[in-house]
C-alpha cells in the first residue's frame, strides 16, 4: 500500500513538472521569431521529464548530460532574447531542479527501502525454511518416538500374560528388534542363585552363536559393578575397557547398549543389544532400552512370584512335599502318558505309633519329626521322582521307571535309615519307625485309584504284621 502511494506521488510530480515546462516553452516561442534551434530547444524542454526519469534510473552520467543540455539551452536563449530571457526560464529551471531533487531523493529512498525489504525478505524466507526443516525433523522424531511407545504399550499388554522366566526372556529378545531394529544381536541374562549371569535368551540376525560365544563378558561384569545403562560407541576405543578384557569377547561387535533388570533394588538380569558397526546406537536408543528393561524386570519378578505361588499351591506348608491334589493329577498324567510302556512304583509310608509320639512329646515335636522325615525322603529319591505328604503322618513316594525289585530295595533303605536315625528333641534322643506298602504299575493296577488302593492294602498289611517293615505282592 505504501509503495503504491509513493508511485502516485512521483507520477503527479512528473506530470506537474511537464505541464510547467510546456507552458514556459510555449510562452517563449510565442514571444517572437524563432529558428530551428529554438524549436529543438523547446522540444527538449517538453520531453525533459522523461530525461529526468532516465537520469534517476541510469545514474550520474545521464544527470550530468541533462545538466549540460540545460546550461546550453540557457546560453542559447540568452544569446537570442537577451539577458532578460533568463528570468523567463529561471522559474521553470528552478522548479524543475527542485522537483528533480526531491523526486530523486524519494525514488532513491524507495529503491533503498525496497532493497532493504527484499534483503530482509530473503533473510525471513531463509529463517522460515530453517524453521520448516527443523519442524520436519522434530515431526519425524516425534513420529518415531510415538511408534516406539506404541510398541512399548503392546509389550506391556503381552508381558502381563507371560508367566514363566523363559517366556519373558524369549519375548524380550524377540520384541526388542521391533523397537530398535538397528540391533543385530539381542541377549538376555538372568542372575542365578549363585549370583552369576547365565544366558536366558539369545536372538541374532547374523549366523547362529554358540553357547560359548554368548557367555557373559567384561561389559556385563562392568554393569554388575556399576548398575546403570551402558552405551559403548566403539568397544576398541572406549577407555573403560582394556585390551586384555576385550580378548574374552567371542563376538564381532563394535558398539552396544545395555540396561540392567532391577528387582528389589538389585540387578536380577541384563538386557543387551549389539552391532558390528561402530557408533550404531544413540542416547535415545539407550533410553528406550532402559524403559523396555524396566518392563521386562517387572514381568520377570511377576513370573518368579507366580512360580513361588504355584509351588506353594501344590506343596505342603510344613514339610515342603507335594500335596495330595498335585499327587493325584501327576500320577494320573504319568499313567496316561506311559500306557504300559514304562513301569511306575508307588510307596505308601506311615510313621508307626505317631499318635503316642505326639502325646508323649507334644505336637510341636511331632511337626519337627515330620519335617525331618520329609527331608530324608526328598534326599533319597531321584530327580524325576517325587514325594507327597498324603495325610497326617502318612507319605507317598512315586518312583518313575522303577520296577518292583528296585522299589523294594529303595523302600528297605528308607525304612532302615529312619529306624537307625536318632531324632534330637530338646537334647533328648528319640527314635521312630515306619511301615511301607509297595504297588507297581501296571501289575498292581492300571489306574491311579487301583494303584493307590493296592499300595494302601500292603501298607496296612505291614502294620498288621508288626510294623517297621515293608509289604508288597509276593512277599513271604
Short mmCIF file of C-alpha atoms in Angstrom, two decimals:
data_model
loop_
_atom_site.label_atom_id
_atom_site.label_comp_id
_atom_site.label_asym_id
_atom_site.label_seq_id
_atom_site.Cartn_x
_atom_site.Cartn_y
_atom_site.Cartn_z
CA UNK A 1 0.00 0.00 0.00
CA UNK A 2 2.87 2.39 0.88
CA UNK A 3 4.66 1.58 -2.43
CA UNK A 4 1.52 2.38 -4.47
CA UNK A 5 1.11 5.70 -2.65
CA UNK A 6 4.74 6.65 -3.38
CA UNK A 7 4.33 5.83 -7.08
CA UNK A 8 1.19 8.01 -7.31
CA UNK A 9 3.01 10.97 -5.71
CA UNK A 10 6.02 10.59 -8.01
CA UNK A 11 3.76 10.37 -11.05
CA UNK A 12 1.89 13.54 -10.01
CA UNK A 13 5.18 15.45 -9.60
CA UNK A 14 6.40 14.42 -13.05
CA UNK A 15 3.11 15.48 -14.68
CA UNK A 16 3.21 18.83 -12.86
CA UNK A 17 6.78 19.47 -13.97
CA UNK A 18 5.93 18.55 -17.56
CA UNK A 19 2.99 20.98 -17.53
CA UNK A 20 5.13 23.84 -16.22
CA UNK A 21 7.80 23.23 -18.85
CA UNK A 22 5.19 23.06 -21.61
CA UNK A 23 3.66 26.43 -20.62
CA UNK A 24 7.08 28.08 -20.32
CA UNK A 25 8.24 26.84 -23.71
CA UNK A 26 5.02 27.93 -25.41
CA UNK A 27 5.31 31.38 -23.86
CA UNK A 28 8.84 31.78 -25.17
CA UNK A 29 8.00 30.54 -28.65
CA UNK A 30 5.02 32.90 -28.90
CA UNK A 31 7.09 35.92 -27.89
CA UNK A 32 8.98 36.38 -31.17
CA UNK A 33 10.67 34.93 -34.22
CA UNK A 34 12.49 31.70 -33.52
CA UNK A 35 14.80 29.48 -35.53
CA UNK A 36 15.07 25.76 -35.88
CA UNK A 37 17.46 25.62 -32.93
CA UNK A 38 14.86 27.23 -30.70
CA UNK A 39 12.23 24.69 -31.74
CA UNK A 40 14.62 21.91 -30.91
CA UNK A 41 15.29 23.51 -27.55
CA UNK A 42 11.57 23.83 -26.88
CA UNK A 43 11.04 20.19 -27.81
CA UNK A 44 13.83 19.23 -25.47
CA UNK A 45 12.18 21.16 -22.65
CA UNK A 46 8.92 19.35 -23.31
CA UNK A 47 10.44 15.90 -23.00
CA UNK A 48 12.88 16.75 -20.18
CA UNK A 49 10.71 14.97 -17.51
CA UNK A 50 11.40 11.70 -19.33
CA UNK A 51 15.11 12.54 -19.37
CA UNK A 52 14.91 13.26 -15.64
CA UNK A 53 13.39 9.84 -15.01
CA UNK A 54 16.07 8.24 -17.20
CA UNK A 55 18.70 10.02 -15.16
CA UNK A 56 17.26 8.64 -11.94
CA UNK A 57 17.39 5.18 -13.45
CA UNK A 58 20.83 5.25 -15.13
CA UNK A 59 22.87 7.31 -12.70
CA UNK A 60 25.19 10.29 -12.58
CA UNK A 61 26.39 10.24 -16.24
CA UNK A 62 22.90 10.86 -17.59
CA UNK A 63 22.24 13.51 -14.95
CA UNK A 64 25.45 15.29 -16.00
CA UNK A 65 24.40 15.19 -19.67
CA UNK A 66 20.99 16.60 -18.72
CA UNK A 67 22.59 19.44 -16.74
CA UNK A 68 24.92 20.28 -19.67
CA UNK A 69 21.98 20.40 -22.09
CA UNK A 70 20.05 22.72 -19.78
CA UNK A 71 23.06 25.07 -19.45
CA UNK A 72 23.46 25.13 -23.28
CA UNK A 73 19.79 25.98 -23.71
CA UNK A 74 20.11 28.70 -21.12
CA UNK A 75 23.03 30.20 -23.07
CA UNK A 76 21.07 29.95 -26.36
CA UNK A 77 18.04 31.76 -25.05
CA UNK A 78 20.17 34.48 -23.51
CA UNK A 79 22.04 34.93 -26.83
CA UNK A 80 18.81 35.28 -28.87
CA UNK A 81 16.43 37.04 -26.50
CA UNK A 82 18.82 38.91 -24.32
CA UNK A 83 19.60 38.75 -20.66
CA UNK A 84 16.00 39.34 -19.76
CA UNK A 85 15.00 35.94 -21.09
CA UNK A 86 16.89 34.24 -18.31
CA UNK A 87 14.25 35.44 -15.90
CA UNK A 88 11.55 33.84 -18.04
CA UNK A 89 13.31 30.44 -17.81
CA UNK A 90 14.70 30.70 -14.31
CA UNK A 91 11.47 29.95 -12.50
CA UNK A 92 10.89 26.90 -14.73
CA UNK A 93 14.50 25.79 -14.35
CA UNK A 94 14.44 26.25 -10.57
CA UNK A 95 11.10 24.49 -10.25
CA UNK A 96 12.28 21.54 -12.33
CA UNK A 97 15.52 21.37 -10.35
CA UNK A 98 13.70 21.42 -7.02
CA UNK A 99 11.19 18.85 -8.22
CA UNK A 100 14.01 16.70 -9.61
CA UNK A 101 15.95 16.93 -6.36
CA UNK A 102 13.06 15.86 -4.16
CA UNK A 103 11.86 13.35 -6.71
CA UNK A 104 15.31 11.74 -6.90
CA UNK A 105 15.55 11.57 -3.12
CA UNK A 106 12.12 9.97 -2.95
CA UNK A 107 12.91 7.44 -5.70
CA UNK A 108 16.32 6.62 -4.24
CA UNK A 109 14.73 6.33 -0.83
CA UNK A 110 12.11 3.96 -2.19
CA UNK A 111 14.70 1.95 -4.09
CA UNK A 112 16.85 1.60 -0.96
CA UNK A 113 13.79 0.75 1.05
CA UNK A 114 12.83 -1.90 -1.48
CA UNK A 115 16.37 -3.27 -1.40
CA UNK A 116 16.31 -3.46 2.40
CA UNK A 117 12.86 -5.04 2.38
CA UNK A 118 13.95 -7.52 -0.27
CA UNK A 119 17.09 -8.36 1.73
CA UNK A 120 15.00 -8.73 4.90
CA UNK A 121 12.50 -10.84 3.00
CA UNK A 122 15.32 -13.15 1.87
CA UNK A 123 16.53 -13.45 5.47
CA UNK A 124 13.00 -14.13 6.69
CA UNK A 125 12.46 -16.68 3.93
CA UNK A 126 15.69 -18.44 4.87
CA UNK A 127 14.72 -18.43 8.55
CA UNK A 128 11.27 -19.79 7.68
CA UNK A 129 12.89 -22.54 5.60
CA UNK A 130 15.20 -23.41 8.50
CA UNK A 131 12.23 -23.48 10.89
CA UNK A 132 10.28 -25.70 8.48
CA UNK A 133 13.24 -28.08 8.16
CA UNK A 134 13.62 -28.17 11.92
CA UNK A 135 9.89 -28.78 12.33
CA UNK A 136 10.10 -31.66 9.85
CA UNK A 137 12.94 -33.21 11.85
CA UNK A 138 11.00 -32.75 15.10
CA UNK A 139 7.90 -34.24 13.49
CA UNK A 140 9.84 -37.27 12.26
CA UNK A 141 11.45 -37.70 15.68
CA UNK A 142 8.06 -37.44 17.42
CA UNK A 143 6.52 -39.93 14.98
CA UNK A 144 9.41 -42.31 15.63
CA UNK A 145 9.00 -41.94 19.40
CA UNK A 146 5.25 -42.35 19.12
CA UNK A 147 5.75 -45.55 17.15
CA UNK A 148 8.22 -46.83 19.74
CA UNK A 149 5.96 -46.00 22.66
CA UNK A 150 3.04 -47.67 20.87
CA UNK A 151 5.21 -50.77 20.59
CA UNK A 152 6.02 -50.47 24.31
CA UNK A 153 2.30 -50.30 25.09
CA UNK A 154 1.77 -53.54 23.19
CA UNK A 155 4.74 -55.03 25.05
CA UNK A 156 3.15 -54.18 28.41
CA UNK A 157 -0.07 -55.92 27.41
CA UNK A 158 1.75 -59.06 26.24
CA UNK A 159 4.16 -59.20 29.18
CA UNK A 160 1.24 -59.08 31.61
CA UNK A 161 0.19 -62.54 30.37
CA UNK A 162 3.70 -64.06 30.35
CA UNK A 163 4.09 -66.29 33.41
CA UNK A 164 7.47 -68.04 33.13
CA UNK A 165 11.01 -66.66 33.14
CA UNK A 166 11.84 -68.49 29.91
CA UNK A 167 8.85 -66.93 28.16
CA UNK A 168 9.79 -63.47 29.49
CA UNK A 169 13.39 -63.78 28.24
CA UNK A 170 12.37 -65.08 24.81
CA UNK A 171 9.69 -62.43 24.42
CA UNK A 172 12.14 -59.65 25.40
CA UNK A 173 14.77 -60.77 22.89
CA UNK A 174 12.16 -61.05 20.11
CA UNK A 175 10.31 -57.78 20.62
CA UNK A 176 13.31 -55.53 21.20
CA UNK A 177 14.14 -55.94 17.49
CA UNK A 178 10.83 -54.31 16.61
CA UNK A 179 11.54 -51.30 18.82
CA UNK A 180 15.26 -50.90 17.99
CA UNK A 181 15.60 -52.59 14.56
CA UNK A 182 19.21 -51.47 14.04
CA UNK A 183 20.36 -54.06 16.61
CA UNK A 184 21.92 -57.23 15.19
CA UNK A 185 22.09 -59.34 18.36
CA UNK A 186 19.91 -59.30 21.48
CA UNK A 187 20.90 -61.10 24.68
CA UNK A 188 19.02 -61.55 27.94
CA UNK A 189 20.89 -62.65 31.06
CA UNK A 190 19.46 -63.56 34.47
CA UNK A 191 21.36 -63.67 37.75
CA UNK A 192 21.20 -67.23 39.11
CA UNK A 193 21.15 -68.43 42.72
CA UNK A 194 24.96 -68.24 42.81
CA UNK A 195 24.83 -64.58 41.69
CA UNK A 196 26.30 -65.42 38.31
CA UNK A 197 24.97 -64.24 34.96
CA UNK A 198 23.51 -67.02 32.84
CA UNK A 199 22.20 -66.62 29.31
CA UNK A 200 18.40 -66.86 29.24
CA UNK A 201 17.71 -65.92 25.62
CA UNK A 202 19.71 -65.11 22.50
CA UNK A 203 18.41 -63.73 19.21
CA UNK A 204 20.69 -62.73 16.34
CA UNK A 205 20.32 -61.61 12.74
CA UNK A 206 23.77 -62.96 11.99
CA UNK A 207 24.96 -66.57 11.94
CA UNK A 208 23.94 -68.62 14.96
CA UNK A 209 26.12 -68.12 18.01
CA UNK A 210 27.38 -70.98 20.16
CA UNK A 211 26.74 -71.04 23.94
CA UNK A 212 30.43 -70.26 24.47
CA UNK A 213 30.10 -67.09 22.36
CA UNK A 214 27.03 -65.99 24.33
CA UNK A 215 28.64 -66.13 27.76
CA UNK A 216 28.70 -63.01 29.93
CA UNK A 217 31.84 -60.91 29.40
CA UNK A 218 33.64 -57.79 30.59
CA UNK A 219 30.76 -55.46 29.67
CA UNK A 220 28.23 -57.47 31.72
CA UNK A 221 30.53 -57.68 34.74
CA UNK A 222 31.09 -53.94 34.47
CA UNK A 223 27.33 -53.43 34.77
CA UNK A 224 27.17 -55.65 37.86
CA UNK A 225 29.76 -53.39 39.49
CA UNK A 226 28.27 -50.12 38.21
CA UNK A 227 24.49 -50.59 37.91
CA UNK A 228 23.02 -48.34 35.26
CA UNK A 229 22.51 -48.12 31.48
CA UNK A 230 25.65 -48.54 29.35
CA UNK A 231 26.40 -47.28 25.84
CA UNK A 232 29.64 -48.10 24.03
CA UNK A 233 30.14 -46.38 20.65
CA UNK A 234 33.27 -48.36 19.80
CA UNK A 235 34.50 -51.15 22.09
CA UNK A 236 38.05 -50.78 20.77
CA UNK A 237 38.27 -47.08 21.65
CA UNK A 238 36.43 -46.98 24.97
CA UNK A 239 38.92 -46.23 27.76
CA UNK A 240 36.79 -48.04 30.35
CA UNK A 241 37.61 -51.46 28.89
CA UNK A 242 41.18 -52.53 28.40
CA UNK A 243 42.54 -54.59 25.52
CA UNK A 244 43.04 -57.63 27.78
CA UNK A 245 39.37 -57.60 28.77
CA UNK A 246 38.24 -57.43 25.15
CA UNK A 247 40.09 -60.63 24.31
CA UNK A 248 37.37 -62.68 26.03
CA UNK A 249 34.65 -61.22 23.78
CA UNK A 250 33.91 -64.01 21.32
CA UNK A 251 31.68 -61.98 19.01
CA UNK A 252 32.50 -59.45 16.29
CA UNK A 253 30.98 -56.36 17.87
CA UNK A 254 31.91 -52.68 17.74
CA UNK A 255 29.02 -50.93 19.51
CA UNK A 256 26.48 -51.94 22.13
CA UNK A 257 23.87 -50.67 24.56
CA UNK A 258 22.91 -52.47 27.75
CA UNK A 259 20.40 -51.92 30.54
CA UNK A 260 20.01 -53.72 33.89
CA UNK A 261 16.91 -55.56 35.04
CA UNK A 262 16.37 -54.13 38.52
CA UNK A 263 14.33 -56.11 41.05
CA UNK A 264 14.09 -55.16 44.73
CA UNK A 265 16.92 -52.60 44.30
CA UNK A 266 19.37 -55.15 42.91
CA UNK A 267 20.24 -56.43 39.46
CA UNK A 268 18.30 -59.55 38.53
CA UNK A 269 19.49 -59.59 34.92
CA UNK A 270 20.80 -57.66 31.91
CA UNK A 271 19.30 -56.82 28.52
CA UNK A 272 21.91 -56.10 25.84
CA UNK A 273 21.91 -55.11 22.15
CA UNK A 274 24.93 -55.30 19.86
CA UNK A 275 26.07 -54.30 16.36
CA UNK A 276 29.25 -54.93 14.38
CA UNK A 277 29.12 -51.27 13.19
CA UNK A 278 30.68 -48.54 15.37
CA UNK A 279 28.50 -45.69 16.70
CA UNK A 280 25.32 -47.54 15.74
CA UNK A 281 23.26 -46.66 18.83
CA UNK A 282 22.13 -43.24 20.08
CA UNK A 283 21.31 -42.00 23.60
CA UNK A 284 17.64 -42.12 22.58
CA UNK A 285 18.03 -45.85 21.81
CA UNK A 286 19.51 -46.33 25.29
CA UNK A 287 16.57 -44.50 26.91
CA UNK A 288 14.09 -46.73 25.07
CA UNK A 289 16.08 -49.84 26.07
CA UNK A 290 16.05 -48.69 29.72
CA UNK A 291 12.26 -48.29 29.67
CA UNK A 292 11.90 -51.67 27.98
CA UNK A 293 14.24 -53.33 30.53
CA UNK A 294 12.14 -51.92 33.40
CA UNK A 295 9.06 -53.58 31.87
CA UNK A 296 10.94 -56.86 31.44
CA UNK A 297 12.21 -56.68 35.05
CA UNK A 298 8.66 -56.30 36.35
CA UNK A 299 7.49 -59.22 34.17
CA UNK A 300 10.40 -61.38 35.39
CA UNK A 301 9.60 -60.56 39.01
CA UNK A 302 5.94 -61.42 38.42
CA UNK A 303 6.99 -64.71 36.80
CA UNK A 304 9.09 -65.57 39.87
CA UNK A 305 6.21 -64.68 42.19
CA UNK A 306 3.84 -66.75 40.09
CA UNK A 307 6.22 -69.70 40.23
CA UNK A 308 6.53 -69.34 44.00
CA UNK A 309 2.76 -69.13 44.40
CA UNK A 310 2.36 -72.14 42.12
CA UNK A 311 4.86 -74.07 44.22
CA UNK A 312 3.10 -73.04 47.41
CA UNK A 313 -0.26 -74.02 45.96
CA UNK A 314 0.92 -77.59 45.32
CA UNK A 315 3.20 -78.11 48.32
CA UNK A 316 2.55 -78.74 51.99
CA UNK A 317 3.43 -75.75 54.16
CA UNK A 318 5.03 -77.83 56.95
CA UNK A 319 7.10 -80.43 55.10
CA UNK A 320 7.58 -78.81 51.66
CA UNK A 321 6.35 -82.02 49.99
CA UNK A 322 3.65 -82.06 47.34
CA UNK A 323 0.01 -82.12 48.46
CA UNK A 324 -2.48 -84.89 47.53
CA UNK A 325 -4.21 -82.83 44.80
CA UNK A 326 -0.93 -82.48 42.90
CA UNK A 327 -0.13 -86.16 43.60
CA UNK A 328 -3.41 -87.34 42.05
CA UNK A 329 -3.01 -85.14 38.96
CA UNK A 330 0.62 -86.11 38.35
CA UNK A 331 0.04 -89.83 38.91
CA UNK A 332 -2.90 -89.84 36.52
CA UNK A 333 -0.87 -87.92 33.92
CA UNK A 334 2.06 -90.33 34.27
CA UNK A 335 -0.13 -93.39 33.82
CA UNK A 336 -1.86 -91.86 30.80
CA UNK A 337 1.46 -90.99 29.17
CA UNK A 338 3.08 -94.36 29.86
CA UNK A 339 0.11 -96.55 28.79
CA UNK A 340 2.00 -99.64 29.87
CA UNK A 341 5.25 -98.59 28.17
CA UNK A 342 7.08 -97.76 31.42
CA UNK A 343 6.63 -99.11 34.93
CA UNK A 344 5.86 -96.91 37.93
CA UNK A 345 6.21 -97.86 41.59
CA UNK A 346 4.22 -96.28 44.40
CA UNK A 347 5.40 -96.40 48.03
CA UNK A 348 2.87 -95.60 50.79
CA UNK A 349 4.68 -94.86 54.07
CA UNK A 350 3.24 -94.37 57.57
CA UNK A 351 5.03 -93.43 60.84
CA UNK A 352 4.47 -96.15 63.46
CA UNK A 353 2.82 -95.07 66.71
CA UNK A 354 2.89 -91.41 65.72
CA UNK A 355 -0.09 -90.57 67.99
CA UNK A 356 1.80 -91.87 71.04
CA UNK A 357 4.84 -89.85 69.97
CA UNK A 358 2.71 -86.70 69.81
CA UNK A 359 1.11 -87.44 73.19
CA UNK A 360 4.50 -88.02 74.83
CA UNK A 361 6.48 -85.15 73.28
CA UNK A 362 3.81 -82.70 72.10
CA UNK A 363 2.55 -81.59 68.73
CA UNK A 364 5.47 -79.23 68.10
CA UNK A 365 7.85 -82.16 68.45
CA UNK A 366 5.61 -84.15 66.10
CA UNK A 367 5.81 -81.38 63.49
CA UNK A 368 9.61 -81.31 63.76
CA UNK A 369 9.70 -85.09 63.28
CA UNK A 370 7.53 -84.84 60.15
CA UNK A 371 9.83 -82.17 58.67
CA UNK A 372 12.95 -84.24 59.31
CA UNK A 373 11.47 -87.40 57.78
CA UNK A 374 10.26 -85.39 54.75
CA UNK A 375 13.80 -84.08 54.27
CA UNK A 376 15.19 -87.62 54.27
CA UNK A 377 12.60 -88.79 51.73
CA UNK A 378 13.49 -85.95 49.34
CA UNK A 379 17.21 -86.75 49.71
CA UNK A 380 16.67 -90.47 48.95
CA UNK A 381 14.68 -90.14 45.68
CA UNK A 382 15.83 -89.35 42.12
CA UNK A 383 15.36 -86.14 40.14
CA UNK A 384 12.32 -87.45 38.25
CA UNK A 385 10.69 -88.97 41.35
CA UNK A 386 8.60 -87.01 43.84
CA UNK A 387 7.34 -87.35 47.42
CA UNK A 388 3.92 -86.39 48.81
CA UNK A 389 2.52 -85.72 52.26
CA UNK A 390 -0.54 -87.90 51.84
CA UNK A 391 -2.10 -87.47 55.29
CA UNK A 392 -1.21 -86.51 58.86
CA UNK A 393 1.74 -88.90 59.32
CA UNK A 394 1.40 -90.70 56.00
CA UNK A 395 3.61 -90.13 52.94
CA UNK A 396 3.67 -91.33 49.34
CA UNK A 397 6.65 -91.71 47.01
CA UNK A 398 6.34 -92.09 43.23
CA UNK A 399 9.30 -93.80 41.55
CA UNK A 400 9.25 -93.42 37.75
CA UNK A 401 10.74 -96.22 35.64
CA UNK A 402 11.42 -98.35 38.73
CA UNK A 403 10.16 -101.94 38.90
CA UNK A 404 9.14 -103.93 41.99
CA UNK A 405 12.55 -105.38 42.74
CA UNK A 406 14.30 -101.97 42.71
CA UNK A 407 11.37 -100.38 44.58
CA UNK A 408 11.72 -102.98 47.38
CA UNK A 409 15.43 -102.14 47.72
CA UNK A 410 14.71 -98.42 47.98
CA UNK A 411 11.85 -98.91 50.42
CA UNK A 412 14.03 -101.11 52.62
CA UNK A 413 16.81 -98.48 52.52
CA UNK A 414 14.34 -95.74 53.62
CA UNK A 415 12.84 -97.96 56.37
CA UNK A 416 16.27 -98.88 57.78
CA UNK A 417 17.62 -95.31 57.56
CA UNK A 418 14.68 -93.92 59.57
CA UNK A 419 14.78 -96.76 62.09
CA UNK A 420 18.51 -96.28 62.71
CA UNK A 421 18.34 -92.48 62.82
CA UNK A 422 18.30 -90.60 66.13
CA UNK A 423 15.95 -87.60 66.13
CA UNK A 424 17.12 -84.99 68.66
CA UNK A 425 14.37 -83.23 70.60
CA UNK A 426 15.37 -80.70 73.29
CA UNK A 427 18.71 -82.53 73.63
CA UNK A 428 16.78 -85.76 74.09
CA UNK A 429 17.31 -88.68 71.72
CA UNK A 430 14.14 -90.09 70.16
CA UNK A 431 13.51 -92.83 67.59
CA UNK A 432 10.66 -93.81 65.31
CA UNK A 433 9.97 -96.49 62.71
CA UNK A 434 7.89 -96.60 59.54
CA UNK A 435 5.82 -99.17 57.65
CA UNK A 436 5.77 -99.17 53.86
CA UNK A 437 3.42 -100.68 51.28
CA UNK A 438 4.50 -101.03 47.62
CA UNK A 439 2.41 -101.26 44.44
CA UNK A 440 3.60 -101.16 40.81
CA UNK A 441 2.02 -100.09 37.51
CA UNK A 442 0.76 -101.91 35.52
CA UNK A 443 0.98 -105.18 37.51
CA UNK A 444 -0.94 -103.98 40.61
CA UNK A 445 -3.23 -101.51 38.88
CA UNK A 446 -3.83 -99.70 35.61
CA UNK A 447 -5.45 -96.58 37.07
CA UNK A 448 -4.34 -94.22 39.80
CA UNK A 449 -7.20 -95.36 42.02
CA UNK A 450 -6.24 -99.03 41.68
CA UNK A 451 -2.57 -98.30 42.31
CA UNK A 452 -3.21 -96.17 45.44
CA UNK A 453 -5.68 -98.73 46.79
CA UNK A 454 -3.21 -101.59 46.33
CA UNK A 455 -0.34 -99.66 47.99
CA UNK A 456 -2.65 -98.85 50.93
CA UNK A 457 -3.57 -102.53 51.32
CA UNK A 458 0.08 -103.54 51.54
CA UNK A 459 0.77 -100.70 54.00
CA UNK A 460 -1.92 -101.94 56.39
CA UNK A 461 -0.66 -105.49 55.89
CA UNK A 462 2.81 -104.34 57.08
CA UNK A 463 1.27 -102.72 60.15
CA UNK A 464 -0.74 -105.85 60.96
CA UNK A 465 2.44 -107.93 60.77
CA UNK A 466 4.13 -105.86 63.48
CA UNK A 467 5.12 -102.52 61.83
CA UNK A 468 8.65 -101.37 60.96
CA UNK A 469 8.56 -103.44 57.79
CA UNK A 470 7.67 -103.31 54.10
CA UNK A 471 4.96 -105.30 52.26
CA UNK A 472 4.29 -105.93 48.56
CA UNK A 473 2.83 -108.50 46.19
CA UNK A 474 4.65 -111.85 46.51
CA UNK A 475 6.08 -111.18 49.98
CA UNK A 476 6.57 -114.31 52.10
#
